[in-house]
Amino acid sequence: MSNEIGKPLSRLDGRPKVTGAARYTADTPIEGLTYAVFATSTIPHGRVTKLDVSKAEVAPGVLKVLTHLNTPKLKPIQHPPAGQSLMPLQDDRILYEGQPVALVVADTWERARHAADLVRVEYARAPFLMDFTEHLDKAVTVKGFFEPDSKTGDFDRAFNSAPVKLKQNYHLADRHHNAMEPHATIAAWRRGKLDMYDTVQGVFVARTVIAQALGRKPADVRVRSKYLGGGYGCKGFVWPHQILAAVAAREVRRPVKLVLTRAQDYTSHGYQAATEQTVTLAAGRDGQLVALRHESVAPGSMSDDYVEYGAIASRTMYACPALETRHRIVRVNRGPGTPMRAPQEGPSMFGLECAMDELAVVLKMDPVELRLKNYAERDPTKGKPFSSKKLRECYSEGAQRFGWERRNPKPGSMREGHDLIGWGMASALMETYRFPATARVTLERGGTVLIESGTQEIGTGVYTIMPQIAADVLGVAPERVRLVLGDTTLPGAGMTAGSSTTMGVGSAVHDAATKLKQKLTEMAGGPIAPDAYADLLKRRRLEKLSAEGLWKPDGEAGTGESKEWTMYTFGAVFVEVRVDESLRVPRLARCVGVYSAGRIINPKTARSQMTGGMIWGLGQALLEHTELELNYGRYVAKDLANYLVPVNADVPDLEAYFVDEVDEHASPIGAKGIGELGAVGVSAAIANAVYHATGVRVRDLPITVEKLL
Amino acid sequence: MNENERQTISVNLKINSVNHALQIEPRVSLLDALREFAGLTGTKKGCNQGACGACTVLVDGTRINSCFALAVQYEGRDITTIEGLAEDGELHALQSAFIEHDGFQCGYCTPGQICSAVGMFKEFQRGLPSAVSETMTGEIEFSDEEIKERMSGNLCRCGAYVGITEAIHEAFDAEVKR
Ligand code: FES
Ligand code: FES
C-alpha cells in the first residue's frame, strides 16, 4: 500500500470540467441529429377528448408528431426500477398536470418547440386531489422500500406512566431536485440496436427498464452516461421521457435528442414529497426517553407506491424501550415522489431532532446532554450493534469547535447590534445502503493503469477516488490511473444512489487491483516494484494484463444490514443563525459539522460533499418550497426564479470534519457513504437555532420571514 | 430556394477569435447557436430562462446570459466562451484555482461560474458597486462578501460555493493587490 487513500488529491477530471471539454449527455455530437419536444397536459386529471396535430404536422422541419393515437404500444414497466409505471402517450388518461400529450420531432430544436406549441388538445376534466394535508383521512398504507410500520416495546404503557410528555406536528414542504443539468436523452438506432446517451444515475438500471418497455433483450440496448450535471436522486429511476425518446428515434429512423425544459423537469420525474409528521415523546425527568412514536404522512401518486419515509430515523437514532413508527400516503394527482438528497432520514430527522430540542427546553437540559443521555449503543429496532459509530466524538468535537459552551440557553438572550443570535444543534443519521459492484483493472503497456466499471460520475469525485484506491494497491501515482465509466459495455455496477458508490465500486476496484497485483507478483516470481511493471509486460510480450474485481455485501443488497451488524453514518451539526430584530429575516451565519462516516478516501472531495450537503439542508430549512396551485391543480412556479435554491450569498462559513474511523464491517476498504449525510440534521439545527434566537418555534419548513413576525 | 433557406439567415459570429459562419433561423439564441450550430458545447443550458447563469459567456469582456440573447444580435462582437479562456493549453489562473480549491462537483455550472467570475472581476476593477458595497464611488474591498454577492446569479446546485468563493478570491487577489 502506498498511502494514496486519504490524500486531498485535486480532481483528476478537473481539467475537462474547467475547460468545457467534459461532455455531458446533451453535448454528445451525433451525425444527423433531430430534436424532440413534449407538449404537456394542462389539467391534472381527466381524459384527452380531442387532439388536433394538423398545424404541427405541417410546420417547417417537423418529422413526426407522436400522440396516444399513433405511438406504438409499449410493454408494461414497474416501479422500481422505473420511476413510475404510468406510461404517457399510451392512452387518453391524464393523471397529473405536465403529463406528455404529444411528442414533436423536427430537424431543429426551435422548430420542434414551435410545433409543440401548435398542438391543440381538448380535455374532459375530472375532479382532482392536490393538497394531501386536506385529505389526511384518505391516508393509506402501502409497502414502499421499507416496512411501513415498526413497533418495539409497549408504547402506551410507557407513555402513560412517564412524567414528561410532548406531542408535536412538523411539516416539511414539497421540494424539487433542480439539478443544473436538465434531463437529456439522445437515442439512436443502429442495425436494430438502440444506442443511448442518457442523464442517468444508473446505466444498467436504465438499460433494463428501457429494454423491457421496448420488448427487447438488454443486450440490444446500450446506455452511456459519462458526466452528469447533478442528479441528487432525480436521475436514478427511469422516467417515461427516456423511453419515449427511444420510441421517437425508431419512428423517424434518425437519432433524436430530447432535453426537458426546466418547467418539464418539475413534472417529468419525481420530487421530494412533503411530510406531515407527528412526534410523541415521553421521558423521565433525567431526560431518559421511555416512549417514542413518530408518524408520517406524505403525498403519493395515483399510479405508484413510492413512499417518503418521514419517520424512519426514529427506528434507529435513540435508545428507547418503546418505539413506534408509522408511514402512510395520500394519493394525489401529481407524479410520484422519488429519492432526493437526503431522502428518508433527511425529512425524518427534522421532526425527531426538533422534538428532541423541544424536550430539552421542557427539561431545562442542554440539547447535547439530552442526546448523550439517549445514545444508542445498538440499533433499538433491529437489536444489532452498529458496525461502527463514533457519534460521541462528533458531539464533543463539534461542540468544542463551535464554542457551544458559551451558549446562553435563554431564547433571545444573545445578540449583536440588530441581530438576534441563535445557536442550535442536531444529530445526523443515514443508513449505509450497500450494493454489489464489479470492476476491471488493467495494467497497460507503458505502465499506465485503466479502471473500467459501469458506474457514473455525478459530482461525487469517482474519477478521482477510484484511481486513488487502485493506485494505493498497485503503488503507482494516481495520475497514472484513469477510470472509464458510464457504459453498459463495461463491468456491471449499480446506481449512483444511496451514498453507495465509494463503498461498492471502490471495494470492487480494490479487489481487482489486488488480484492484478497478485498476478504481477506471480509473474515476476516474487515482490515487484511498481516501476518494474512496464518492463515485466514487455519481457512477457504482453500488451496488457487485467484482473476482474467483485464486491458483494454480506447481507441483503440495498440495505445497511448484515447478519451481525447494522450500518449507519452519523454526525453532529451546530449552527448559528441571525435574525434581524425588526426585519425578522432568518439567515444562516455559520455551520460546523463533525461526522462519523467510515474511512475518507479523499478529504478534499469529501469536504465538498459535506458542505454541499449542508447547503441542501440550508435550502430545506429556509428557502425551498414547491408551491401548489390548488384551483388548477398544478405547481405555481416551475422555474429557478421562483423556486429558491441557495445562491452564493446565502452561504456562510461552513466547516466539515470527520472523526478518524475505518469500518471494515461495512466494506473491505473501510469506507461508508457521505453523499447524503451532510444534508441531514441541518434543517433541524437551523429551526432549533431560530427558536433560540427569537423564542418562536417554527415547525413548518421552510422558515420564511412571515412565520417569524 | 428551398423551405429551409427561406427560413434561415447567415450570421457571422466571432467566437474565441475564430469566425463562424452560421446558417440559422433568426430566433436561435446565442446559447443554442454556440451549442447546436458552432459545436461549442462547453457553455451549458440550465434553465433557458435567464435564471441560473449556466450559459454565461463574455461579449467584449462583459458577462451575459447567452440563453437570453439572440445570436443575430452579436455579429461582429468578440464572444469568449469557456473553451477560449485557456491560452495555448495553459489554463487561466481562475481555472487552475477552481481545480485547486475544488470549486465544483458535477461541473455543470462551472463554465458559467468561471466566465461569470472573469466578467465580474472586470466590473469590480471598473469600480462598479454591488448591493453590499459600503460606498458607491470610493474604493471597494475585494472581499468574500463582494464575491458572493456578485456571483449570486450563478447557481450551483451541488453547493460548491465554498470552493467557488475561495478560488475566485485567490485567483484575483494578486491582481487586486498590484
Ligand atoms: S441557461 Fe441561461 S440563465 Fe439559465
Ligand atoms: S458543480 Fe454541480 S451545479 Fe455546480
Short mmCIF file of N, CA, C and O in Angstrom, two decimals, chain A residues 593-683:
data_model
loop_
_atom_site.label_atom_id
_atom_site.label_comp_id
_atom_site.label_asym_id
_atom_site.label_seq_id
_atom_site.Cartn_x
_atom_site.Cartn_y
_atom_site.Cartn_z
N GLY A 593 -20.02 20.93 11.19
CA GLY A 593 -20.49 19.55 11.23
C GLY A 593 -19.31 18.62 11.45
O GLY A 593 -18.25 18.79 10.85
N VAL A 594 -19.50 17.67 12.35
CA VAL A 594 -18.47 16.64 12.55
C VAL A 594 -19.12 15.29 12.32
O VAL A 594 -20.21 15.02 12.85
N TYR A 595 -18.46 14.45 11.53
CA TYR A 595 -19.12 13.25 11.03
C TYR A 595 -18.34 11.98 11.32
O TYR A 595 -17.10 11.97 11.30
N SER A 596 -19.09 10.93 11.55
CA SER A 596 -18.55 9.59 11.75
C SER A 596 -19.05 8.78 10.56
O SER A 596 -20.20 8.35 10.53
N ALA A 597 -18.19 8.61 9.56
CA ALA A 597 -18.67 8.08 8.28
C ALA A 597 -17.70 7.10 7.65
O ALA A 597 -17.61 6.98 6.43
N GLY A 598 -16.96 6.39 8.47
CA GLY A 598 -16.01 5.42 7.91
C GLY A 598 -14.78 6.11 7.37
O GLY A 598 -14.53 7.29 7.63
N ARG A 599 -14.04 5.35 6.58
CA ARG A 599 -12.78 5.87 6.07
C ARG A 599 -13.03 6.88 4.95
O ARG A 599 -13.86 6.64 4.06
N ILE A 600 -12.32 7.97 4.99
CA ILE A 600 -12.47 9.02 3.97
C ILE A 600 -11.35 8.85 2.94
O ILE A 600 -10.17 8.91 3.26
N ILE A 601 -11.73 8.62 1.70
CA ILE A 601 -10.73 8.33 0.66
C ILE A 601 -10.01 9.61 0.25
O ILE A 601 -8.80 9.61 0.05
N ASN A 602 -10.77 10.69 0.08
CA ASN A 602 -10.17 11.95 -0.37
C ASN A 602 -10.78 13.11 0.42
O ASN A 602 -11.93 13.50 0.18
N PRO A 603 -10.05 13.67 1.36
CA PRO A 603 -10.64 14.71 2.22
C PRO A 603 -11.05 15.96 1.46
O PRO A 603 -11.95 16.68 1.90
N LYS A 604 -10.43 16.21 0.30
CA LYS A 604 -10.80 17.43 -0.44
C LYS A 604 -12.18 17.27 -1.08
O LYS A 604 -13.07 18.11 -0.88
N THR A 605 -12.38 16.18 -1.80
CA THR A 605 -13.70 15.99 -2.43
C THR A 605 -14.75 15.69 -1.35
O THR A 605 -15.90 16.06 -1.50
N ALA A 606 -14.31 15.05 -0.26
CA ALA A 606 -15.26 14.74 0.83
C ALA A 606 -15.75 16.03 1.49
O ALA A 606 -16.93 16.15 1.82
N ARG A 607 -14.85 16.98 1.68
CA ARG A 607 -15.28 18.24 2.27
C ARG A 607 -16.36 18.89 1.38
O ARG A 607 -17.38 19.39 1.87
N SER A 608 -16.14 18.86 0.07
CA SER A 608 -17.13 19.45 -0.84
C SER A 608 -18.47 18.73 -0.73
O SER A 608 -19.52 19.36 -0.80
N GLN A 609 -18.42 17.41 -0.58
CA GLN A 609 -19.66 16.65 -0.42
C GLN A 609 -20.42 17.13 0.81
O GLN A 609 -21.63 17.32 0.78
N MET A 610 -19.68 17.28 1.92
CA MET A 610 -20.35 17.63 3.17
C MET A 610 -20.86 19.07 3.16
O MET A 610 -21.99 19.33 3.57
N THR A 611 -20.03 20.01 2.69
CA THR A 611 -20.51 21.41 2.68
C THR A 611 -21.63 21.55 1.65
O THR A 611 -22.59 22.30 1.87
N GLY A 612 -21.54 20.81 0.54
CA GLY A 612 -22.64 20.81 -0.42
C GLY A 612 -23.92 20.30 0.23
O GLY A 612 -24.99 20.87 0.05
N GLY A 613 -23.79 19.24 1.02
CA GLY A 613 -24.96 18.71 1.74
C GLY A 613 -25.53 19.73 2.70
O GLY A 613 -26.75 19.90 2.80
N MET A 614 -24.66 20.43 3.42
CA MET A 614 -25.14 21.46 4.36
C MET A 614 -25.97 22.51 3.61
O MET A 614 -26.97 23.01 4.12
N ILE A 615 -25.52 22.84 2.39
CA ILE A 615 -26.25 23.84 1.61
C ILE A 615 -27.63 23.30 1.22
O ILE A 615 -28.62 24.04 1.19
N TRP A 616 -27.71 22.00 0.97
CA TRP A 616 -29.03 21.40 0.75
C TRP A 616 -29.89 21.53 2.00
O TRP A 616 -31.10 21.78 1.92
N GLY A 617 -29.28 21.35 3.15
CA GLY A 617 -30.02 21.50 4.39
C GLY A 617 -30.48 22.93 4.60
O GLY A 617 -31.60 23.19 5.06
N LEU A 618 -29.62 23.86 4.26
CA LEU A 618 -29.98 25.28 4.34
C LEU A 618 -31.16 25.59 3.43
O LEU A 618 -32.10 26.29 3.82
N GLY A 619 -31.14 25.04 2.21
CA GLY A 619 -32.26 25.25 1.29
C GLY A 619 -33.55 24.71 1.87
O GLY A 619 -34.60 25.35 1.83
N GLN A 620 -33.46 23.51 2.43
CA GLN A 620 -34.63 22.87 3.03
C GLN A 620 -35.18 23.70 4.18
O GLN A 620 -36.38 23.85 4.35
N ALA A 621 -34.28 24.27 4.98
CA ALA A 621 -34.70 24.99 6.18
C ALA A 621 -35.29 26.35 5.87
O ALA A 621 -36.30 26.74 6.48
N LEU A 622 -34.68 27.08 4.95
CA LEU A 622 -35.04 28.49 4.82
C LEU A 622 -35.63 28.91 3.47
O LEU A 622 -36.19 29.99 3.37
N LEU A 623 -35.47 28.09 2.44
CA LEU A 623 -35.81 28.59 1.11
C LEU A 623 -36.78 27.73 0.29
O LEU A 623 -37.68 28.26 -0.35
N GLU A 624 -36.55 26.43 0.27
CA GLU A 624 -37.16 25.63 -0.79
C GLU A 624 -38.60 25.20 -0.50
O GLU A 624 -38.89 24.68 0.57
N HIS A 625 -39.43 25.39 -1.50
CA HIS A 625 -40.84 25.06 -1.37
C HIS A 625 -41.48 25.06 -2.75
O HIS A 625 -41.53 26.10 -3.39
N THR A 626 -41.95 23.92 -3.20
CA THR A 626 -42.69 23.88 -4.46
C THR A 626 -44.14 24.18 -4.13
O THR A 626 -44.83 23.39 -3.50
N GLU A 627 -44.60 25.36 -4.55
CA GLU A 627 -45.96 25.80 -4.20
C GLU A 627 -47.00 25.14 -5.11
O GLU A 627 -46.81 25.04 -6.32
N LEU A 628 -48.10 24.72 -4.50
CA LEU A 628 -49.18 24.12 -5.27
C LEU A 628 -50.22 25.17 -5.63
O LEU A 628 -50.55 26.04 -4.82
N GLU A 629 -50.74 25.06 -6.84
CA GLU A 629 -51.85 25.89 -7.26
C GLU A 629 -53.08 25.01 -7.14
O GLU A 629 -53.25 24.06 -7.90
N LEU A 630 -53.94 25.31 -6.16
CA LEU A 630 -54.99 24.35 -5.82
C LEU A 630 -56.21 24.42 -6.73
O LEU A 630 -56.96 23.46 -6.85
N ASN A 631 -56.42 25.56 -7.41
CA ASN A 631 -57.59 25.66 -8.28
C ASN A 631 -57.39 24.92 -9.59
O ASN A 631 -58.29 24.27 -10.10
N TYR A 632 -56.19 25.04 -10.14
CA TYR A 632 -55.93 24.39 -11.43
C TYR A 632 -55.22 23.06 -11.27
O TYR A 632 -55.05 22.31 -12.21
N GLY A 633 -54.74 22.79 -10.08
CA GLY A 633 -54.09 21.52 -9.84
C GLY A 633 -52.71 21.42 -10.48
O GLY A 633 -52.42 20.45 -11.19
N ARG A 634 -51.89 22.42 -10.25
CA ARG A 634 -50.52 22.36 -10.77
C ARG A 634 -49.57 23.13 -9.86
O ARG A 634 -49.99 23.66 -8.84
N TYR A 635 -48.31 23.15 -10.24
CA TYR A 635 -47.34 23.92 -9.47
C TYR A 635 -47.42 25.38 -9.86
O TYR A 635 -47.60 25.71 -11.04
N VAL A 636 -47.28 26.26 -8.89
CA VAL A 636 -47.37 27.69 -9.18
C VAL A 636 -46.23 28.12 -10.08
O VAL A 636 -46.43 28.78 -11.09
N ALA A 637 -45.03 27.73 -9.72
CA ALA A 637 -43.86 28.19 -10.47
C ALA A 637 -42.98 27.00 -10.77
O ALA A 637 -42.59 26.27 -9.87
N LYS A 638 -42.69 26.81 -12.04
CA LYS A 638 -41.83 25.70 -12.42
C LYS A 638 -40.56 26.29 -13.03
O LYS A 638 -40.30 26.14 -14.23
N ASP A 639 -39.84 27.03 -12.24
CA ASP A 639 -38.62 27.66 -12.76
C ASP A 639 -37.66 27.96 -11.61
O ASP A 639 -37.97 27.70 -10.45
N LEU A 640 -36.51 28.49 -11.95
CA LEU A 640 -35.48 28.76 -10.94
C LEU A 640 -35.51 30.19 -10.43
O LEU A 640 -34.71 30.57 -9.59
N ALA A 641 -36.46 30.98 -10.94
CA ALA A 641 -36.56 32.34 -10.45
C ALA A 641 -37.48 32.39 -9.24
O ALA A 641 -37.32 33.22 -8.36
N ASN A 642 -38.45 31.48 -9.19
CA ASN A 642 -39.42 31.50 -8.09
C ASN A 642 -39.27 30.35 -7.11
O ASN A 642 -39.75 30.43 -5.99
N TYR A 643 -38.66 29.27 -7.56
CA TYR A 643 -38.28 28.21 -6.62
C TYR A 643 -36.88 28.59 -6.15
O TYR A 643 -35.94 28.65 -6.94
N LEU A 644 -36.74 28.87 -4.87
CA LEU A 644 -35.46 29.40 -4.40
C LEU A 644 -34.51 28.28 -4.02
O LEU A 644 -34.77 27.53 -3.08
N VAL A 645 -33.42 28.16 -4.75
CA VAL A 645 -32.33 27.30 -4.30
C VAL A 645 -31.26 28.22 -3.72
O VAL A 645 -31.19 29.39 -4.09
N PRO A 646 -30.45 27.73 -2.80
CA PRO A 646 -29.45 28.62 -2.20
C PRO A 646 -28.49 29.18 -3.27
O PRO A 646 -28.06 28.45 -4.16
N VAL A 647 -28.21 30.48 -3.16
CA VAL A 647 -27.21 31.11 -4.03
C VAL A 647 -25.97 31.39 -3.19
O VAL A 647 -25.98 31.24 -1.96
N ASN A 648 -24.93 31.80 -3.85
CA ASN A 648 -23.65 32.01 -3.16
C ASN A 648 -23.79 32.93 -1.94
O ASN A 648 -23.25 32.64 -0.87
N ALA A 649 -24.57 34.01 -2.09
CA ALA A 649 -24.68 34.97 -1.00
C ALA A 649 -25.46 34.42 0.21
O ALA A 649 -25.40 34.99 1.30
N ASP A 650 -26.16 33.31 0.03
CA ASP A 650 -26.87 32.70 1.16
C ASP A 650 -25.94 31.86 2.03
O ASP A 650 -26.33 31.42 3.11
N VAL A 651 -24.76 31.58 1.51
CA VAL A 651 -23.92 30.56 2.12
C VAL A 651 -22.78 31.17 2.94
O VAL A 651 -21.93 31.85 2.41
N PRO A 652 -22.82 30.93 4.26
CA PRO A 652 -21.78 31.47 5.13
C PRO A 652 -20.62 30.50 5.26
O PRO A 652 -20.49 29.56 4.47
N ASP A 653 -19.82 30.69 6.29
CA ASP A 653 -18.74 29.78 6.63
C ASP A 653 -19.29 28.40 6.94
O ASP A 653 -20.14 28.26 7.83
N LEU A 654 -18.82 27.40 6.25
CA LEU A 654 -19.25 26.04 6.52
C LEU A 654 -18.02 25.21 6.84
O LEU A 654 -17.04 25.23 6.09
N GLU A 655 -18.06 24.50 7.93
CA GLU A 655 -16.91 23.67 8.29
C GLU A 655 -17.37 22.23 8.47
O GLU A 655 -18.32 21.97 9.19
N ALA A 656 -16.65 21.32 7.82
CA ALA A 656 -16.98 19.90 7.94
C ALA A 656 -15.73 19.12 8.34
O ALA A 656 -14.67 19.32 7.77
N TYR A 657 -15.89 18.28 9.34
CA TYR A 657 -14.76 17.46 9.82
C TYR A 657 -15.22 16.02 9.95
O TYR A 657 -16.39 15.74 10.16
N PHE A 658 -14.24 15.12 9.87
CA PHE A 658 -14.52 13.70 10.06
C PHE A 658 -13.72 13.18 11.23
O PHE A 658 -12.55 13.53 11.38
N VAL A 659 -14.33 12.36 12.06
CA VAL A 659 -13.53 11.68 13.08
C VAL A 659 -12.83 10.51 12.40
O VAL A 659 -13.31 9.96 11.42
N ASP A 660 -11.68 10.16 12.92
CA ASP A 660 -10.90 9.06 12.35
C ASP A 660 -11.66 7.76 12.51
O ASP A 660 -12.02 7.40 13.62
N GLU A 661 -11.90 7.08 11.43
CA GLU A 661 -12.70 5.87 11.54
C GLU A 661 -12.48 4.98 10.32
O GLU A 661 -12.37 5.46 9.20
N VAL A 662 -12.38 3.69 10.54
CA VAL A 662 -12.32 2.72 9.46
C VAL A 662 -13.35 1.66 9.80
O VAL A 662 -13.30 1.06 10.87
N ASP A 663 -14.32 1.46 8.91
CA ASP A 663 -15.38 0.49 9.19
C ASP A 663 -15.22 -0.72 8.28
O ASP A 663 -15.77 -0.76 7.17
N GLU A 664 -14.47 -1.71 8.77
CA GLU A 664 -14.22 -2.87 7.91
C GLU A 664 -15.41 -3.81 7.83
O GLU A 664 -15.45 -4.67 6.96
N HIS A 665 -16.38 -3.64 8.71
CA HIS A 665 -17.59 -4.44 8.58
C HIS A 665 -18.44 -3.95 7.41
O HIS A 665 -19.15 -4.71 6.78
N ALA A 666 -18.37 -2.66 7.15
CA ALA A 666 -19.20 -2.09 6.09
C ALA A 666 -18.62 -2.42 4.72
O ALA A 666 -19.34 -2.78 3.79
N SER A 667 -17.31 -2.28 4.56
CA SER A 667 -16.69 -2.58 3.26
C SER A 667 -15.21 -2.87 3.48
O SER A 667 -14.62 -2.37 4.42
N PRO A 668 -14.62 -3.66 2.58
CA PRO A 668 -13.20 -4.02 2.76
C PRO A 668 -12.28 -2.81 2.77
O PRO A 668 -11.19 -2.88 3.34
N ILE A 669 -12.67 -1.72 2.14
CA ILE A 669 -11.80 -0.54 2.16
C ILE A 669 -12.11 0.35 3.37
O ILE A 669 -11.51 1.41 3.53
N GLY A 670 -13.04 -0.08 4.20
CA GLY A 670 -13.32 0.66 5.44
C GLY A 670 -14.18 1.89 5.25
O GLY A 670 -14.47 2.62 6.20
N ALA A 671 -14.62 2.12 3.99
CA ALA A 671 -15.39 3.33 3.70
C ALA A 671 -16.88 3.06 3.89
O ALA A 671 -17.34 1.92 3.84
N LYS A 672 -17.63 4.12 4.12
CA LYS A 672 -19.09 4.07 4.07
C LYS A 672 -19.53 5.09 3.02
O LYS A 672 -18.85 5.20 2.00
N GLY A 673 -20.60 5.81 3.23
CA GLY A 673 -21.03 6.77 2.22
C GLY A 673 -21.26 8.13 2.84
O GLY A 673 -21.61 8.24 4.01
N ILE A 674 -21.06 9.19 2.03
CA ILE A 674 -21.21 10.53 2.60
C ILE A 674 -22.07 11.47 1.76
O ILE A 674 -22.30 12.60 2.15
N GLY A 675 -22.56 11.01 0.61
CA GLY A 675 -23.24 11.93 -0.30
C GLY A 675 -24.49 12.57 0.26
O GLY A 675 -24.86 13.67 -0.13
N GLU A 676 -25.15 11.89 1.17
CA GLU A 676 -26.42 12.42 1.69
C GLU A 676 -26.32 12.89 3.12
O GLU A 676 -27.06 13.77 3.56
N LEU A 677 -25.38 12.32 3.86
CA LEU A 677 -25.28 12.60 5.30
C LEU A 677 -25.19 14.10 5.60
O LEU A 677 -25.81 14.58 6.55
N GLY A 678 -24.44 14.83 4.79
CA GLY A 678 -24.25 16.27 5.04
C GLY A 678 -25.54 17.06 4.98
O GLY A 678 -25.66 18.13 5.57
N ALA A 679 -26.54 16.52 4.25
CA ALA A 679 -27.81 17.23 4.12
C ALA A 679 -28.77 16.92 5.27
O ALA A 679 -29.86 17.46 5.34
N VAL A 680 -28.36 16.00 6.17
CA VAL A 680 -29.25 15.57 7.25
C VAL A 680 -28.96 16.38 8.52
O VAL A 680 -27.80 16.65 8.84
N GLY A 681 -29.99 16.73 9.22
CA GLY A 681 -29.84 17.38 10.52
C GLY A 681 -29.71 18.89 10.45
O GLY A 681 -30.00 19.59 11.42
N VAL A 682 -29.30 19.41 9.30
CA VAL A 682 -29.04 20.84 9.19
C VAL A 682 -30.33 21.64 9.38
O VAL A 682 -30.34 22.65 10.11
N SER A 683 -31.42 21.18 8.76
CA SER A 683 -32.65 21.97 8.85
C SER A 683 -33.17 21.98 10.29
O SER A 683 -33.68 23.00 10.76
#
